[in-house]
JSON list of C-alpha atoms in Angstrom, two decimals:
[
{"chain": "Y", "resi": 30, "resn": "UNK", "atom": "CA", "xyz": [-75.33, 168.80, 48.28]},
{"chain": "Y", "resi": 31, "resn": "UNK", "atom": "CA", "xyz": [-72.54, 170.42, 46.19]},
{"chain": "Y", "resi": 32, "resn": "UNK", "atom": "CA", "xyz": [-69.84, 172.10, 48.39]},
{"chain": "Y", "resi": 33, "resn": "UNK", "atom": "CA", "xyz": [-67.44, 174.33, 45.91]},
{"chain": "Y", "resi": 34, "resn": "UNK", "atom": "CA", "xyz": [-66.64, 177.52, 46.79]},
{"chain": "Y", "resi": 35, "resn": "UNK", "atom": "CA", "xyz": [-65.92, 180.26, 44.24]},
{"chain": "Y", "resi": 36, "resn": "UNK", "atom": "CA", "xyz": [-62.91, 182.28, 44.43]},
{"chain": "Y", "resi": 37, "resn": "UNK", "atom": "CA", "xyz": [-63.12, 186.22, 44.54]},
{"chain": "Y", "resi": 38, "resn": "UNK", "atom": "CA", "xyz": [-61.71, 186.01, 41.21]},
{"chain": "Y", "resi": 39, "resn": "UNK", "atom": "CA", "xyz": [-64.74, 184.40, 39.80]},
{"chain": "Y", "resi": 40, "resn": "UNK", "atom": "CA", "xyz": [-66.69, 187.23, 40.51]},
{"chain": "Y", "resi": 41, "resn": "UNK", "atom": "CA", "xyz": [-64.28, 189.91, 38.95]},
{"chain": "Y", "resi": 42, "resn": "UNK", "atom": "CA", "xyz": [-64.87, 188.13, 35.66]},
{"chain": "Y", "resi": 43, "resn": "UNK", "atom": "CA", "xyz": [-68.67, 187.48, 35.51]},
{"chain": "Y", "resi": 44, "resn": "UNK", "atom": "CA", "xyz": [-70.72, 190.08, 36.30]},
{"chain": "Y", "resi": 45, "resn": "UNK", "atom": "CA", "xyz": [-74.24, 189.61, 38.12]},
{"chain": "Y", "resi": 46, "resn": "UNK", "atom": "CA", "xyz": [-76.57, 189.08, 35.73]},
{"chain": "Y", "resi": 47, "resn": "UNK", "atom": "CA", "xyz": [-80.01, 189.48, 38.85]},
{"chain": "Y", "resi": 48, "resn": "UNK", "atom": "CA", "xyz": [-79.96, 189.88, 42.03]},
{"chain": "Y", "resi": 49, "resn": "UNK", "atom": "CA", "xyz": [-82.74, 191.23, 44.86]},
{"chain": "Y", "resi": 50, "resn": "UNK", "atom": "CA", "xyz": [-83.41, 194.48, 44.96]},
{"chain": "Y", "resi": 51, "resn": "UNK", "atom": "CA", "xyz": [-83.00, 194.42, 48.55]},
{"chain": "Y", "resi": 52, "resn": "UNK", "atom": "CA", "xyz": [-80.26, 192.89, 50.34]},
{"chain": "Y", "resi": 53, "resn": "UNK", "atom": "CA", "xyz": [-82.55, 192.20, 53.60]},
{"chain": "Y", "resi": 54, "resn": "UNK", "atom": "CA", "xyz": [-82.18, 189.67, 56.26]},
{"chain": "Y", "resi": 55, "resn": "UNK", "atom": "CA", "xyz": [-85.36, 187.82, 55.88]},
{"chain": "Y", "resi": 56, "resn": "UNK", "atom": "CA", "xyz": [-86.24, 184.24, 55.95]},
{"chain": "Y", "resi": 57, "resn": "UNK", "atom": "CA", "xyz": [-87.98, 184.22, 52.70]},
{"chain": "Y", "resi": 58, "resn": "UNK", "atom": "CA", "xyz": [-86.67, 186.68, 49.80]},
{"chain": "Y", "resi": 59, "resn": "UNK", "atom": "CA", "xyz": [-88.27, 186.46, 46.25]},
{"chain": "Y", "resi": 60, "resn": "UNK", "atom": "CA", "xyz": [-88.42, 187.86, 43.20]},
{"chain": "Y", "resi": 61, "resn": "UNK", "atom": "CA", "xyz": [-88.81, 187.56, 39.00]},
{"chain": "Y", "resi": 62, "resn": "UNK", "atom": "CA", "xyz": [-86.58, 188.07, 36.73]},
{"chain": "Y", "resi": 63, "resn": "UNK", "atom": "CA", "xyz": [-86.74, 187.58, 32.66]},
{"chain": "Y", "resi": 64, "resn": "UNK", "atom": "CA", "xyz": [-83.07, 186.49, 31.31]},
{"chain": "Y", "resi": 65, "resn": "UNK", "atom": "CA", "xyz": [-82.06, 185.34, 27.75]},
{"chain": "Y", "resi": 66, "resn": "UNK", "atom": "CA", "xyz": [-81.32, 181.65, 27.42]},
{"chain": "Y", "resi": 67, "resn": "UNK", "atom": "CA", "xyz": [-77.89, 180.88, 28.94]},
{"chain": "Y", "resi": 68, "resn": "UNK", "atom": "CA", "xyz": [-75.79, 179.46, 31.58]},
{"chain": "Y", "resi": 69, "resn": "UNK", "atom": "CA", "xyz": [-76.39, 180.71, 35.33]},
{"chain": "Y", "resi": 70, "resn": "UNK", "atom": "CA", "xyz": [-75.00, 180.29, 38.66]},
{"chain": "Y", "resi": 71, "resn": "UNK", "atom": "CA", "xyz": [-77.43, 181.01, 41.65]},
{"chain": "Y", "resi": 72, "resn": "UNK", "atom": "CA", "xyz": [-75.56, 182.09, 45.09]},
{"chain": "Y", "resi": 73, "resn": "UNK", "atom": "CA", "xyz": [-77.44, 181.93, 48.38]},
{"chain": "Y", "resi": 74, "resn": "UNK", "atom": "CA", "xyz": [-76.26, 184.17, 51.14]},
{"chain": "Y", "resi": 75, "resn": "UNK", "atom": "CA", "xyz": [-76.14, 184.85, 54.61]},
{"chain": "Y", "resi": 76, "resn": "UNK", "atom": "CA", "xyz": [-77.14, 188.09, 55.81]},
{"chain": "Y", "resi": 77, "resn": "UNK", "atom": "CA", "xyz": [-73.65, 188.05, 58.10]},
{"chain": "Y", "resi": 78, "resn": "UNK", "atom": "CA", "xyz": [-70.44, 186.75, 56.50]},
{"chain": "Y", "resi": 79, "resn": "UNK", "atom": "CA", "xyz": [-69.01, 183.43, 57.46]},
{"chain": "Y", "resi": 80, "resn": "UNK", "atom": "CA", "xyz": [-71.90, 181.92, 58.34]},
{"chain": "Y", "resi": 81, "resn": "UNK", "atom": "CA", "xyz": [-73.58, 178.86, 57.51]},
{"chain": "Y", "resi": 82, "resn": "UNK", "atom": "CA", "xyz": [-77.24, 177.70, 56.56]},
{"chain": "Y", "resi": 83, "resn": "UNK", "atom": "CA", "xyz": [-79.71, 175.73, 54.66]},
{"chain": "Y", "resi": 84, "resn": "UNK", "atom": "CA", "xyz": [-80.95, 176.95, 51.88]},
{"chain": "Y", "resi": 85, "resn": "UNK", "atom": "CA", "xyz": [-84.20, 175.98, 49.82]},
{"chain": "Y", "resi": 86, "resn": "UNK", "atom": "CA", "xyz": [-84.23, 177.47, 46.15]},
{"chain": "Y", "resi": 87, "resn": "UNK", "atom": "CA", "xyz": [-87.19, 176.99, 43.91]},
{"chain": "Y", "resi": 88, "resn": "UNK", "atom": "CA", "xyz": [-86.95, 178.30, 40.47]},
{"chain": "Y", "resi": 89, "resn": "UNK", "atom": "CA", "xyz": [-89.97, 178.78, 37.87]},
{"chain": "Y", "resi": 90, "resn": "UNK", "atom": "CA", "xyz": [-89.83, 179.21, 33.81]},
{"chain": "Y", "resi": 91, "resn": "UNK", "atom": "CA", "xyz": [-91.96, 179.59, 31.63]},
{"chain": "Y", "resi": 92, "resn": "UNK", "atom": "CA", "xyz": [-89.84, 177.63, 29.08]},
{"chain": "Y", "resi": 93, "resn": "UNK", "atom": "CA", "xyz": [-88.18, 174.33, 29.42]},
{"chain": "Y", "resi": 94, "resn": "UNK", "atom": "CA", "xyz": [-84.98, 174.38, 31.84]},
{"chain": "Y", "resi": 95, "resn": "UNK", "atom": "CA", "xyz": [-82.38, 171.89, 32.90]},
{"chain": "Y", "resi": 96, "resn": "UNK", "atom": "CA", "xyz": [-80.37, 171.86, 36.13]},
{"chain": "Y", "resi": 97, "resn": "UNK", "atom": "CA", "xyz": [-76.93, 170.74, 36.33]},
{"chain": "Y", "resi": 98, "resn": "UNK", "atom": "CA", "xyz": [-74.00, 170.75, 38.82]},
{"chain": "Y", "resi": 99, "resn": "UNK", "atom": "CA", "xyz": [-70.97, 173.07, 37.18]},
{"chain": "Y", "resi": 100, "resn": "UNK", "atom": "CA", "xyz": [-67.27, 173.07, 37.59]},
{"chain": "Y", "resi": 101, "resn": "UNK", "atom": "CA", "xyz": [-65.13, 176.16, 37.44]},
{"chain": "Y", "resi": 102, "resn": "UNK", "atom": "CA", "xyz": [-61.78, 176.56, 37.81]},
{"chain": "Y", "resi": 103, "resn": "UNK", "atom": "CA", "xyz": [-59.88, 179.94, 38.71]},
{"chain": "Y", "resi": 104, "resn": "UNK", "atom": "CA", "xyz": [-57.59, 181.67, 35.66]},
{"chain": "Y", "resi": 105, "resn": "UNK", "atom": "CA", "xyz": [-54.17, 181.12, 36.47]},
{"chain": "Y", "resi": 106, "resn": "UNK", "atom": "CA", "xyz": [-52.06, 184.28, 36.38]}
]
């Protein structure tokens, strides 16, 4: 398990790329989405702020995909 949060910053300066088109609070939420080749960071929720859970995530492509853990650090300023 990788425990980093990301900063509020973080999300100023990358836009969302997908997300659901419902924000419901459901045990199982899925959808499909077709996005160019690139770099992406997946962010499971909780329906109610500060709380924690287990999350499962299973992601299908079409094309050949690798998984790795990312570092980012906040602009200083």
């Amino acid at each position: 398990m990788h425990n980093e949060h990301l900063n509020k910053d973080f999300f100023r300066y990358h836009a969302s790329k997908a997300r659901s088109k419902t924000y419901i609070n459901l045990r199982e939420v899925s959808d499909r989405f077709k996005l160019p080749p690139g770099d992406y960071i997946l962010v499971p929720t909780t329906f109610e702020p500060h709380q924690e859970a287990d999350f499962c995530l299973r992601i299908f492509s079409e094309k050949k995909s690798y998984d790795r853990t990312l570092s980012w650090e906040a602009p200083q300023g």
